[in-house]
């Protein structure tokens, strides 16, 4: 959460580099954005900040000419303090400016101490204390680097920080603990960058190095070239491996679609095929007595779906847990278990810390990630990378398909998987998108939504409810269809829509009975079923309150994939119908690096 970029620019490209990186980082948070830089001719600190999207910042920047050598930029996902310009980064104090991603847990104590020493604060953020602390340590006689290193040692919490100082205009400093940070030089060596991820550097640096927790970076714009060194937590100089930046700009565009999310949903069949072709899974899960899957959000639902796959096909017990609960409840671990961590970004802090807990206790970890070089990918014992390509829309869509198929490939032989059924049924849903858009139009005014399903349709129901909450801002819950009579049915009335996910499988009759129970209470229904149920749904489809979406007849468990595409499109079109920004829904960020 929050995107950071910093640059030393020996040519005149500072503004372009920082702004283009911020645009690519906006998916990490879009409550506000800002830059600070030192003017090339007269090194005074200049700061420009704006609430809302990068566009607002760009409008402000357009009013002046930025001719700087060194600068920092930030996109904010608010944690401490509301969405105001005062709370926007960079924060500054006495010519020191910083940007920060993470949470400083002891900021109140530091703030009180600094206030007692006469310092004032302009914002409600935890981050401002960092700039003030550095300024305070400078006033105490340290140079910028010494003050920075001393200040970092005083912080507790998570951070990726970069700092500049107008009195030392050739120095750029950074530090990382818990939040990701990467560095790279431009191919001509004229520019040096620090950023919170490789995407930010996709057009700037071909080769990058990932910093490790406790690392600090000291970069100097010196003659004849920019020089930088990395210090580890003991302040010893270290070398971090330089790797190619695998993110290309080509993959970071909408490819003619109106939004990234729509493009990404329309890639779901291709991603499934690429996942199948690219993955040679040589992990033998049969040698484990049990499997624990730990993840958050949509990745958690992919894990829940995998439970149905693995228990049915491999007959191995599977637990699935939300990472933020797992890591704090002193879990009982077993040497016979395989611990699987699913994370698109590979940066979700709860999933990362849950994985560290398992590793510390000496057990085997497998990570299913989508981002090369991410923290989870670098620390896991075994890594499986999904072949989704970069996902920009904040809502996870194609990565859910890739995660779910990768998990299926852990328990079903590659040659036994009927890929044609998966891809053709997804494509059929995509071709039928207008019908889903029509259903969305009807649902958009609902006061609440209920998603129900049994078996593999239950994780899909949960995924559908999450997606529509985050995109359409309608209160929605996913339930096992059999559970609704234990309470949830009380909310059903004519203003509540139920999405009943009932492929023609062994659960069909029972889910239809539960659907009838809702209909009997005047609820409106969107029934998502498969074409081979046509005879069996005859009694329900003629009802005025029922719309039906027929999916292709495919065998268990392949329906999971086209059902996922259908509920992704449903959330997309409902959000569009309500006029929301589907790629950047309110209050969210793509990469969740704070607790
Ligand atoms: O990067 P991760 O897969 O670890 O992210 C987990 C969740 O934050 C993520 O799936 C989130 O729930 C999505 N916005 C859902 O669309």
Coordinates of C-alpha atoms in Angstrom, one line a residue, residues 28 31 62 71 76 100 252 273 337 381 384 538:
X28 CA -1.0 0.9 -4.7
X31 CA -6.1 8.9 -1.9
X62 CA 1.8 21.8 -15.0
X71 CA 13.2 14.1 -6.3
X76 CA -1.0 7.4 -0.7
X100 CA 6.9 6.5 3.4
X252 CA 0.9 -2.3 -18.5
X273 CA -4.4 -21.9 -21.0
X337 CA 1.8 -30.9 6.5
X381 CA 10.9 -22.9 0.0
X384 CA 4.9 -21.7 -8.2
X538 CA -38.3 -25.5 -15.7

